[in-house]
Short mmCIF file of C-alpha atoms and ligand atoms in Angstrom, two decimals:
data_model
loop_
_atom_site.label_atom_id
_atom_site.label_comp_id
_atom_site.label_asym_id
_atom_site.label_seq_id
_atom_site.Cartn_x
_atom_site.Cartn_y
_atom_site.Cartn_z
CA UNK A 1 -72.97 10.34 -45.67
CA UNK A 2 -70.10 12.35 -47.03
CA UNK A 3 -67.08 12.93 -44.85
CA UNK A 4 -68.16 16.51 -44.18
CA UNK A 5 -71.53 15.58 -42.73
CA UNK A 6 -70.30 12.92 -40.27
CA UNK A 7 -69.63 13.74 -36.66
CA UNK A 8 -66.13 14.94 -35.88
CA UNK A 9 -66.28 13.68 -32.29
CA UNK A 10 -64.52 10.41 -33.09
CA UNK A 11 -62.25 11.55 -35.86
CA UNK A 12 -58.59 12.32 -36.46
CA UNK A 13 -56.90 13.77 -39.50
CA UNK A 14 -53.42 12.51 -40.40
CA UNK A 15 -51.14 14.13 -42.97
CA UNK A 16 -49.73 10.63 -43.49
CA UNK A 17 -51.03 7.22 -42.38
CA UNK A 18 -49.84 3.68 -43.15
CA UNK A 19 -52.83 1.94 -44.74
CA UNK A 20 -52.93 -1.66 -46.04
CA UNK A 21 -51.47 -0.38 -49.35
CA UNK A 22 -48.70 1.67 -47.71
CA UNK A 23 -48.27 5.34 -46.83
CA UNK A 24 -51.20 7.52 -47.90
CA UNK A 25 -51.67 11.28 -47.58
CA UNK A 26 -54.46 13.28 -45.94
CA UNK A 27 -56.15 10.38 -44.19
CA UNK A 28 -59.33 10.91 -42.20
CA UNK A 29 -59.81 8.27 -39.48
CA UNK A 30 -63.31 7.93 -38.01
CA UNK A 31 -64.55 5.49 -35.40
CA UNK A 32 -67.64 4.71 -33.35
CA UNK A 33 -68.35 4.94 -29.63
CA UNK A 34 -67.15 1.32 -29.16
CA UNK A 35 -63.74 2.15 -30.59
CA UNK A 36 -64.15 0.46 -33.99
CA UNK A 37 -63.02 2.23 -37.15
CA UNK A 38 -66.00 3.14 -39.32
CA UNK A 39 -64.28 4.98 -42.18
CA UNK A 40 -60.67 5.38 -43.25
CA UNK A 41 -60.50 7.92 -46.05
CA UNK A 42 -57.23 8.74 -47.80
CA UNK A 43 -56.91 11.84 -49.96
CA UNK A 44 -59.62 13.47 -47.87
CA UNK A 45 -60.45 16.67 -49.69
CA UNK A 46 -60.17 19.07 -46.80
CA UNK A 47 -59.87 18.96 -43.08
CA UNK A 48 -63.24 19.14 -41.35
CA UNK A 49 -63.71 21.99 -38.93
CA UNK A 50 -62.95 20.80 -35.44
CA UNK A 51 -61.25 17.52 -36.42
CA UNK A 52 -58.02 17.20 -34.46
CA UNK A 53 -54.83 16.64 -36.42
CA UNK A 54 -52.35 13.88 -35.53
CA UNK A 55 -49.01 15.24 -34.35
CA UNK A 56 -47.12 13.12 -36.92
CA UNK A 57 -47.34 10.12 -39.27
CA UNK A 58 -49.76 7.39 -38.12
CA UNK A 59 -48.98 3.65 -37.99
CA UNK A 60 -51.30 0.78 -36.99
CA UNK A 61 -50.66 -0.46 -33.45
CA UNK A 62 -48.59 -3.64 -33.17
CA UNK A 63 -50.02 -6.76 -31.49
CA UNK A 64 -47.72 -8.44 -28.95
CA UNK A 65 -48.46 -12.12 -29.47
CA UNK A 66 -46.66 -13.60 -26.46
CA UNK A 67 -46.39 -12.42 -22.86
CA UNK A 68 -45.89 -13.91 -19.40
CA UNK A 69 -46.65 -10.79 -17.38
CA UNK A 70 -45.08 -11.84 -14.07
CA UNK A 71 -41.70 -12.43 -15.74
CA UNK A 72 -41.35 -8.67 -16.22
CA UNK A 73 -40.34 -8.47 -12.57
CA UNK A 74 -37.28 -10.69 -13.09
CA UNK A 75 -35.89 -8.96 -16.17
CA UNK A 76 -32.27 -8.07 -15.56
CA UNK A 77 -31.96 -10.33 -12.51
CA UNK A 78 -30.62 -13.46 -14.20
CA UNK A 79 -27.70 -11.93 -16.08
CA UNK A 80 -24.94 -13.46 -14.01
CA UNK A 81 -23.16 -16.77 -14.20
CA UNK A 82 -24.60 -19.16 -11.64
CA UNK A 83 -22.75 -22.19 -12.97
CA UNK A 84 -20.55 -23.23 -15.86
CA UNK A 85 -23.47 -24.38 -17.99
CA UNK A 86 -26.04 -21.62 -17.56
CA UNK A 87 -28.80 -22.26 -20.08
CA UNK A 88 -32.54 -22.12 -20.58
CA UNK A 89 -33.15 -24.82 -17.96
CA UNK A 90 -31.13 -23.09 -15.22
CA UNK A 91 -32.98 -19.85 -16.07
CA UNK A 92 -36.24 -21.80 -15.73
CA UNK A 93 -35.29 -22.85 -12.17
CA UNK A 94 -34.85 -19.19 -11.24
CA UNK A 95 -38.13 -18.30 -12.94
CA UNK A 96 -39.95 -21.04 -10.99
CA UNK A 97 -38.62 -19.60 -7.73
CA UNK A 98 -39.99 -16.23 -8.76
CA UNK A 99 -43.35 -17.69 -9.80
CA UNK A 100 -43.62 -19.35 -6.39
CA UNK A 101 -43.63 -15.95 -4.67
CA UNK A 102 -46.08 -13.92 -6.73
CA UNK A 103 -49.29 -12.75 -4.99
CA UNK A 104 -52.51 -11.55 -6.60
CA UNK A 105 -51.75 -7.93 -5.65
CA UNK A 106 -48.16 -8.26 -6.78
CA UNK A 107 -49.19 -9.73 -10.13
CA UNK A 108 -51.74 -6.96 -10.64
CA UNK A 109 -49.07 -4.30 -10.06
CA UNK A 110 -46.48 -5.96 -12.30
CA UNK A 111 -49.00 -6.53 -15.11
CA UNK A 112 -50.32 -2.98 -14.89
CA UNK A 113 -46.82 -1.50 -15.21
CA UNK A 114 -45.87 -3.93 -17.98
CA UNK A 115 -48.92 -3.09 -20.06
CA UNK A 116 -48.18 0.61 -19.71
CA UNK A 117 -44.65 -0.11 -20.95
CA UNK A 118 -46.14 -2.04 -23.88
CA UNK A 119 -48.47 0.80 -24.81
CA UNK A 120 -45.65 3.35 -24.67
CA UNK A 121 -43.62 1.07 -26.95
CA UNK A 122 -46.46 0.88 -29.47
CA UNK A 123 -47.96 -2.49 -28.63
CA UNK A 124 -51.73 -1.96 -28.60
CA UNK A 125 -52.78 -5.61 -28.02
CA UNK A 126 -51.30 -8.41 -25.98
CA UNK A 127 -51.77 -12.20 -25.97
CA UNK A 128 -51.23 -13.25 -22.36
CA UNK A 129 -50.00 -16.84 -22.00
CA UNK A 130 -51.00 -17.10 -18.37
CA UNK A 131 -49.87 -20.14 -16.40
CA UNK A 132 -49.62 -19.23 -12.69
CA UNK A 133 -53.11 -20.17 -11.50
CA UNK A 134 -53.00 -21.48 -7.93
CA UNK A 135 -51.82 -20.60 -4.42
CA UNK A 136 -48.15 -21.29 -3.59
CA UNK A 137 -49.07 -24.65 -2.03
CA UNK A 138 -50.92 -25.69 -5.19
CA UNK A 139 -54.41 -25.29 -3.74
CA UNK A 140 -56.96 -23.31 -5.67
CA UNK A 141 -57.88 -19.76 -4.74
CA UNK A 142 -61.52 -19.32 -3.64
CA UNK A 143 -61.97 -17.92 -7.13
CA UNK A 144 -60.10 -20.36 -9.37
CA UNK A 145 -59.53 -17.51 -11.85
CA UNK A 146 -58.10 -15.12 -9.22
CA UNK A 147 -54.69 -14.60 -10.81
CA UNK A 148 -55.88 -14.62 -14.43
CA UNK A 149 -58.53 -12.08 -13.42
CA UNK A 150 -55.87 -9.74 -12.03
CA UNK A 151 -54.10 -9.80 -15.38
CA UNK A 152 -57.32 -9.17 -17.34
CA UNK A 153 -58.14 -6.28 -15.01
CA UNK A 154 -54.66 -4.80 -15.53
CA UNK A 155 -55.22 -4.86 -19.29
CA UNK A 156 -58.58 -3.15 -18.87
CA UNK A 157 -57.27 -0.33 -16.71
CA UNK A 158 -54.15 0.26 -18.82
CA UNK A 159 -56.17 0.38 -22.04
CA UNK A 160 -54.34 -2.40 -23.93
CA UNK A 161 -56.44 -4.90 -25.89
CA UNK A 162 -56.12 -8.45 -24.60
CA UNK A 163 -56.36 -12.04 -25.74
CA UNK A 164 -56.25 -14.03 -22.51
CA UNK A 165 -54.96 -17.58 -22.94
CA UNK A 166 -55.14 -19.59 -19.73
CA UNK A 167 -52.47 -22.27 -19.91
CA UNK A 168 -53.00 -26.01 -19.59
CA UNK A 169 -49.94 -27.35 -17.79
CA UNK A 170 -50.46 -30.95 -16.79
CA UNK A 171 -47.19 -32.91 -16.96
CA UNK A 172 -43.49 -32.30 -16.38
CA UNK A 173 -42.27 -34.06 -19.50
CA UNK A 174 -43.06 -36.18 -22.55
CA UNK A 175 -44.81 -39.45 -21.76
CA UNK A 176 -47.18 -37.80 -19.24
CA UNK A 177 -44.59 -37.54 -16.48
CA UNK A 178 -45.98 -36.39 -13.14
CA UNK A 179 -45.51 -32.67 -12.44
CA UNK A 180 -42.68 -31.49 -10.18
CA UNK A 181 -43.29 -29.74 -6.86
CA UNK A 182 -42.13 -26.41 -8.28
CA UNK A 183 -44.84 -26.61 -10.97
CA UNK A 184 -47.76 -26.96 -8.54
CA UNK A 185 -49.08 -23.42 -9.09
CA UNK A 186 -49.51 -24.23 -12.80
CA UNK A 187 -51.22 -27.61 -12.82
CA UNK A 188 -54.70 -28.27 -14.27
CA UNK A 189 -56.66 -30.89 -16.15
CA UNK A 190 -58.45 -29.86 -19.35
CA UNK A 191 -61.70 -29.84 -17.36
CA UNK A 192 -60.43 -27.66 -14.51
CA UNK A 193 -58.81 -25.26 -16.96
CA UNK A 194 -62.03 -24.88 -18.98
CA UNK A 195 -63.87 -24.31 -15.71
CA UNK A 196 -61.39 -21.56 -14.83
CA UNK A 197 -61.89 -20.05 -18.27
CA UNK A 198 -65.67 -20.08 -17.76
CA UNK A 199 -65.32 -18.19 -14.47
CA UNK A 200 -63.07 -15.66 -16.12
CA UNK A 201 -65.53 -15.09 -18.95
CA UNK A 202 -68.39 -14.59 -16.47
CA UNK A 203 -66.41 -11.91 -14.61
CA UNK A 204 -64.92 -10.29 -17.73
CA UNK A 205 -67.05 -11.02 -20.81
CA UNK A 206 -65.59 -10.87 -24.30
CA UNK A 207 -65.78 -7.47 -25.98
CA UNK A 208 -64.14 -5.55 -28.80
CA UNK A 209 -61.14 -5.11 -26.48
CA UNK A 210 -61.00 -8.62 -25.04
CA UNK A 211 -60.97 -12.17 -26.37
CA UNK A 212 -60.28 -15.59 -24.91
CA UNK A 213 -58.52 -18.70 -26.13
CA UNK A 214 -56.35 -21.39 -24.59
CA UNK A 215 -52.68 -22.24 -24.41
CA UNK A 216 -51.60 -25.84 -24.04
CA UNK A 217 -48.20 -24.98 -22.52
CA UNK A 218 -46.05 -27.24 -24.72
CA UNK A 219 -46.05 -30.79 -26.02
CA UNK A 220 -44.04 -31.80 -22.96
CA UNK A 221 -46.78 -30.45 -20.62
CA UNK A 222 -49.84 -32.05 -22.25
CA UNK A 223 -50.64 -35.41 -23.85
CA UNK A 224 -52.33 -36.04 -27.17
CA UNK A 225 -55.49 -37.06 -25.29
CA UNK A 226 -55.56 -34.05 -22.99
CA UNK A 227 -54.84 -31.66 -25.86
CA UNK A 228 -57.73 -33.15 -27.80
CA UNK A 229 -60.16 -32.86 -24.91
CA UNK A 230 -59.04 -29.27 -24.25
CA UNK A 231 -59.73 -28.31 -27.87
CA UNK A 232 -63.06 -30.17 -27.95
CA UNK A 233 -64.17 -28.39 -24.78
CA UNK A 234 -63.02 -25.03 -26.10
CA UNK A 235 -64.93 -25.48 -29.35
CA UNK A 236 -68.17 -26.11 -27.51
CA UNK A 237 -68.05 -22.65 -25.92
CA UNK A 238 -65.77 -20.61 -28.13
CA UNK A 239 -65.54 -22.19 -31.59
CA UNK A 240 -62.53 -21.01 -33.53
CA UNK A 241 -60.93 -19.29 -30.51
CA UNK A 242 -57.15 -18.84 -30.64
CA UNK A 243 -54.85 -21.68 -29.56
CA UNK A 244 -51.23 -20.89 -28.65
CA UNK A 245 -48.49 -23.37 -27.73
CA UNK A 246 -44.74 -23.27 -27.02
CA UNK A 247 -43.51 -25.66 -29.68
CA UNK A 248 -39.76 -26.05 -30.24
CA UNK A 249 -37.77 -23.55 -28.21
CA UNK A 250 -34.99 -25.83 -27.08
CA UNK A 251 -33.08 -28.62 -28.83
CA UNK A 252 -33.45 -30.74 -25.67
CA UNK A 253 -37.23 -30.77 -26.07
CA UNK A 254 -36.92 -31.60 -29.78
CA UNK A 255 -34.66 -34.54 -28.87
CA UNK A 256 -37.03 -35.74 -26.12
CA UNK A 257 -40.03 -35.49 -28.47
CA UNK A 258 -38.18 -37.49 -31.13
CA UNK A 259 -37.15 -40.11 -28.63
CA UNK A 260 -40.50 -40.56 -26.88
CA UNK A 261 -43.04 -39.52 -29.51
CA UNK A 262 -41.08 -40.51 -32.59
CA UNK A 263 -41.32 -37.15 -34.35
CA UNK A 264 -40.05 -33.59 -34.06
CA UNK A 265 -42.54 -31.31 -32.22
CA UNK A 266 -43.84 -29.23 -35.15
CA UNK A 267 -44.22 -32.31 -37.35
CA UNK A 268 -45.88 -34.23 -34.51
CA UNK A 269 -48.46 -31.47 -34.03
CA UNK A 270 -49.12 -30.93 -37.75
CA UNK A 271 -49.59 -34.68 -38.27
CA UNK A 272 -52.18 -35.07 -35.50
CA UNK A 273 -54.15 -31.82 -35.26
CA UNK A 274 -55.90 -29.54 -37.74
CA UNK A 275 -53.39 -26.73 -37.33
CA UNK A 276 -54.58 -23.63 -39.17
CA UNK A 277 -54.70 -19.86 -38.76
CA UNK A 278 -56.26 -20.03 -35.28
CA UNK A 279 -52.97 -21.53 -34.04
CA UNK A 280 -49.88 -19.69 -32.89
CA UNK A 281 -46.75 -21.82 -32.57
CA UNK A 282 -44.54 -19.86 -30.20
CA UNK A 283 -40.78 -20.38 -30.53
CA UNK A 284 -40.92 -22.52 -33.65
CA UNK A 285 -37.16 -22.05 -33.40
CA UNK A 286 -35.99 -25.56 -34.19
CA UNK A 287 -37.67 -26.69 -37.40
CA UNK A 288 -36.17 -28.73 -40.23
CA UNK A 289 -36.76 -27.91 -43.90
CA UNK A 290 -39.91 -30.02 -44.15
CA UNK A 291 -41.40 -28.55 -40.97
CA UNK A 292 -40.61 -25.03 -42.20
CA UNK A 293 -42.54 -25.66 -45.42
CA UNK A 294 -45.43 -27.45 -43.72
CA UNK A 295 -45.78 -24.82 -41.01
CA UNK A 296 -45.88 -22.06 -43.64
CA UNK A 297 -48.51 -23.99 -45.60
CA UNK A 298 -50.70 -24.52 -42.53
CA UNK A 299 -51.52 -20.80 -42.17
CA UNK A 300 -50.58 -20.92 -38.48
CA UNK A 301 -48.62 -18.03 -37.01
CA UNK A 302 -45.01 -18.59 -35.97
CA UNK A 303 -44.70 -16.66 -32.70
CA UNK A 304 -41.19 -15.17 -32.71
CA UNK A 305 -39.81 -13.58 -29.55
CA UNK A 306 -36.37 -12.57 -30.73
CA UNK A 307 -35.09 -10.64 -27.71
CA UNK A 308 -36.11 -13.42 -25.32
CA UNK A 309 -34.84 -16.16 -27.65
CA UNK A 310 -31.48 -14.35 -27.81
CA UNK A 311 -31.45 -13.79 -24.06
CA UNK A 312 -32.16 -17.44 -23.32
CA UNK A 313 -29.79 -18.77 -25.96
CA UNK A 314 -32.58 -20.63 -27.79
CA UNK A 315 -31.35 -20.53 -31.37
CA UNK A 316 -32.25 -18.85 -34.66
CA UNK A 317 -35.48 -19.49 -36.56
CA UNK A 318 -35.01 -20.02 -40.34
CA UNK A 319 -36.93 -16.84 -41.15
CA UNK A 320 -35.56 -16.41 -44.66
CA UNK A 321 -36.81 -19.79 -45.89
CA UNK A 322 -40.06 -19.46 -43.96
CA UNK A 323 -40.91 -16.07 -45.50
CA UNK A 324 -39.98 -17.41 -48.94
CA UNK A 325 -42.64 -20.06 -48.32
CA UNK A 326 -45.17 -17.29 -47.47
CA UNK A 327 -45.15 -18.30 -43.80
CA UNK A 328 -47.00 -16.11 -41.32
CA UNK A 329 -45.31 -14.69 -38.22
CA UNK A 330 -45.78 -12.15 -35.44
CA UNK A 331 -43.62 -10.94 -32.57
CA UNK A 332 -43.88 -11.09 -28.80
CA UNK A 333 -41.95 -9.80 -25.82
CA UNK A 334 -42.37 -13.09 -23.90
CA UNK A 335 -40.04 -12.79 -20.84
CA UNK A 336 -39.91 -8.98 -21.25
CA UNK A 337 -36.16 -8.62 -21.21
CA UNK A 338 -37.19 -5.88 -23.66
CA UNK A 339 -40.65 -4.54 -24.53
CA UNK A 340 -40.21 -3.11 -28.00
CA UNK A 341 -41.49 -4.49 -31.33
CA UNK A 342 -38.87 -2.40 -33.12
CA UNK A 343 -36.14 -4.42 -31.40
CA UNK A 344 -37.91 -7.71 -32.21
CA UNK A 345 -38.05 -6.88 -35.94
CA UNK A 346 -34.48 -5.58 -35.96
CA UNK A 347 -33.16 -8.70 -34.29
CA UNK A 348 -35.19 -10.92 -36.63
CA UNK A 349 -33.31 -9.40 -39.57
CA UNK A 350 -29.96 -9.17 -37.78
CA UNK A 351 -30.00 -12.88 -36.87
CA UNK A 352 -30.32 -13.67 -40.57
CA UNK A 353 -27.60 -11.17 -41.51
CA UNK A 354 -25.16 -12.66 -39.02
CA UNK A 355 -25.84 -16.22 -40.15
CA UNK A 356 -25.78 -15.49 -43.89
CA UNK A 357 -23.25 -12.64 -43.89
CA UNK A 358 -25.56 -10.56 -46.12
CA UNK A 359 -27.70 -7.42 -45.70
CA UNK A 360 -31.43 -6.85 -46.09
CA UNK A 361 -31.99 -10.61 -46.10
CA UNK A 362 -35.72 -10.51 -45.32
CA UNK A 363 -36.59 -7.97 -48.01
CA UNK A 364 -38.09 -9.32 -51.25
CA UNK A 365 -38.47 -8.24 -54.85
CA UNK A 366 -41.98 -7.00 -54.09
CA UNK A 367 -41.01 -5.40 -50.74
CA UNK A 368 -37.45 -4.05 -51.05
CA UNK A 369 -37.59 -2.16 -47.74
CA UNK A 370 -37.00 -4.82 -45.13
CA UNK A 371 -38.55 -2.83 -42.26
CA UNK A 372 -41.75 -2.24 -44.23
CA UNK A 373 -42.02 -5.92 -45.13
CA UNK A 374 -41.45 -7.10 -41.57
CA UNK A 375 -43.74 -4.48 -40.06
CA UNK A 376 -46.61 -5.40 -42.39
CA UNK A 377 -46.09 -9.12 -41.88
CA UNK A 378 -45.90 -8.82 -38.07
CA UNK A 379 -49.13 -6.79 -38.06
CA UNK A 380 -50.90 -9.46 -40.07
CA UNK A 381 -49.54 -12.44 -38.13
CA UNK A 382 -49.94 -10.70 -34.78
CA UNK A 383 -53.56 -9.87 -35.59
CA UNK A 384 -54.28 -13.52 -36.47
CA UNK A 385 -52.73 -14.58 -33.17
CA UNK A 386 -54.99 -12.25 -31.18
CA UNK A 387 -58.15 -13.50 -32.89
CA UNK A 388 -59.34 -9.89 -32.75
CA UNK A 389 -60.05 -7.33 -35.48
CA UNK A 390 -56.78 -5.45 -35.12
CA UNK A 391 -53.61 -4.79 -37.08
CA UNK A 392 -54.76 -2.50 -39.91
CA UNK A 393 -56.22 0.95 -40.37
CA UNK A 394 -59.39 -0.20 -42.10
CA UNK A 395 -63.12 0.12 -41.40
CA UNK A 396 -64.23 -2.66 -39.05
CA UNK A 397 -60.88 -2.87 -37.27
CA UNK A 398 -60.15 -1.65 -33.74
CA UNK A 399 -59.16 2.04 -33.65
CA UNK A 400 -55.60 1.30 -32.49
CA UNK A 401 -52.68 3.34 -33.82
CA UNK A 402 -49.40 5.07 -33.08
CA UNK A 403 -48.40 8.61 -33.92
CA UNK A 404 -44.74 9.07 -34.81
CA UNK A 405 -42.70 12.11 -33.86
CA UNK A 406 -41.82 13.55 -37.26
CA UNK A 407 -39.11 15.69 -35.62
CA UNK A 408 -37.32 12.63 -34.20
CA UNK A 409 -33.70 12.31 -35.35
CA UNK A 410 -34.38 8.80 -36.69
CA UNK A 411 -36.84 10.05 -39.33
CA UNK A 412 -36.61 13.86 -39.62
CA UNK A 413 -35.79 14.97 -43.20
CA UNK A 414 -36.28 11.39 -44.46
CA UNK A 415 -38.74 10.69 -47.28
CA UNK A 416 -41.86 8.73 -46.15
CA UNK A 417 -40.63 5.49 -47.76
CA UNK A 418 -37.65 5.54 -45.34
CA UNK A 419 -39.65 6.26 -42.17
CA UNK A 420 -40.16 2.66 -41.13
CA UNK A 421 -36.50 1.88 -41.79
CA UNK A 422 -35.57 4.65 -39.36
CA UNK A 423 -38.16 3.56 -36.81
CA UNK A 424 -37.04 -0.09 -36.84
CA UNK A 425 -33.30 0.09 -37.41
CA UNK A 426 -32.16 3.34 -35.76
CA UNK A 427 -31.49 3.17 -32.03
CA UNK A 428 -31.02 6.83 -31.22
CA UNK A 429 -32.40 8.33 -28.04
CA UNK A 430 -36.02 8.16 -26.92
CA UNK A 431 -38.66 6.27 -28.89
CA UNK A 432 -39.97 7.92 -32.06
CA UNK A 433 -43.47 6.78 -31.00
CA UNK A 434 -45.13 9.89 -29.59
CA UNK A 435 -48.83 9.11 -29.05
CA UNK A 436 -50.75 5.84 -28.81
CA UNK A 437 -54.49 5.25 -29.27
CA UNK A 438 -56.46 2.12 -28.38
CA UNK A 439 -60.14 1.87 -29.22
CA UNK A 440 -59.96 5.49 -30.35
CA UNK A 441 -58.77 6.71 -26.93
CA UNK A 442 -55.40 8.41 -26.61
CA UNK A 443 -53.73 6.40 -23.84
CA UNK A 444 -50.19 7.68 -24.41
CA UNK A 445 -49.77 11.40 -24.98
CA UNK A 446 -46.31 12.69 -25.88
CA UNK A 447 -44.69 9.49 -24.51
CA UNK A 448 -46.58 9.57 -21.21
CA UNK A 449 -49.32 7.15 -20.19
CA UNK A 450 -52.16 8.68 -18.20
CA UNK A 451 -51.49 6.35 -15.23
CA UNK A 452 -47.76 5.84 -15.28
CA UNK A 453 -46.68 7.53 -12.03
CA UNK A 454 -49.20 5.62 -9.92
CA UNK A 455 -48.54 2.32 -11.71
CA UNK A 456 -44.78 2.69 -11.38
CA UNK A 457 -45.02 3.38 -7.63
CA UNK A 458 -47.12 0.23 -7.20
CA UNK A 459 -44.72 -1.78 -9.36
CA UNK A 460 -41.80 -0.71 -7.14
CA UNK A 461 -43.66 -1.88 -4.03
CA UNK A 462 -44.50 -5.22 -5.64
CA UNK A 463 -40.93 -5.73 -6.83
CA UNK A 464 -39.47 -4.90 -3.42
CA UNK A 465 -41.76 -7.54 -1.89
CA UNK A 466 -40.78 -10.15 -4.46
CA UNK A 467 -37.08 -9.53 -3.89
CA UNK A 468 -37.28 -9.49 -0.11
ZN1 ZN B 1 -43.36 -18.21 -23.39
#
């Protein structure tokens, strides 16, 4: 069929769209009833009668590769000095107290509002690293997948694509230390976690908008044996499904891993498991030169959550070296102190600038515009982390994209090759992201989500209950 004989029902014409080879003019986007792109045609000869026109330049939607939905409700509530040595571990105590109070209805309301915030910010997919599974006393809900199901349902109703990663949390520290009382809502064996995952898949089967994987919480929360049996079990049902893990966020866990396991966490994992592009190593913050090279070579995705890592005082990932080694990365909003991929990319570059006292550190000879390089790389790495066909405007990919406001003061009058620089680095006023589509459906229209008033009212009720 030629472009003029195809149906215009699932079609959009963009004066400019960011395709895998950069900005292209007069792009016709067409997709099927399932929300998968069928044709992406640049230099389309003429606009078809009846095809709507995008209100501005079109970018692929960004995957958010790391989220703990319930933590959205505590953003802004830990920014005070509780003791002289406030750090990640004292923050974790506060977070555990919060996790102890969440109810299924409360989690549903928080997740629904969070996912609407993500969509409005231009995240069109999320990887949910979900670890609160049980009742406050540690007993199972009648449906073992009760809480995970609430999160999956929130993704469905908001319209965001989801990779649900139920978390295996088994131990409180290296050497298979027994879990603490404040971890009892999290605890599973590989078998009980795979059983939970099975129940979840029965209730919410995989689709173009939804995929499953697993998340061993961290090397301190699993053992080599339990990690192996989790992966073996996963591969029986879902071969090749994504595997995410918190790897080296804090120097204390690197030290403990060295002391008890005899190796740094990234090296330990790479030495023992076939780590490849199905893996996402979240917070690969503390890596030495050898680990940086080996991680890049593995094809795994480094999951960088810059705003959270800055908020928690984690440290700075050696992004410059890692990108030089062709390492793959994506970004996530993690604790949701901010929900904005633009801020994640900006902070990724700014961390390097502050350390090296240079500018445009993460640009390269081939990609001199740092924002364009980081945006393209985060799309690619984020897409790998989701395990879904997302992250590019190309036939066969999910019809997920953002429409920029060409009149916005961050990009108006700029040439197209400076648009992404303005989008990522300028912090002026409201977001330049005007409309958002997922699966070909416009879920954000002129910065408003179709459900936001109702979802916000429910979020306020849930938050008031949590803070009571
Ligand atoms: Zn995390």
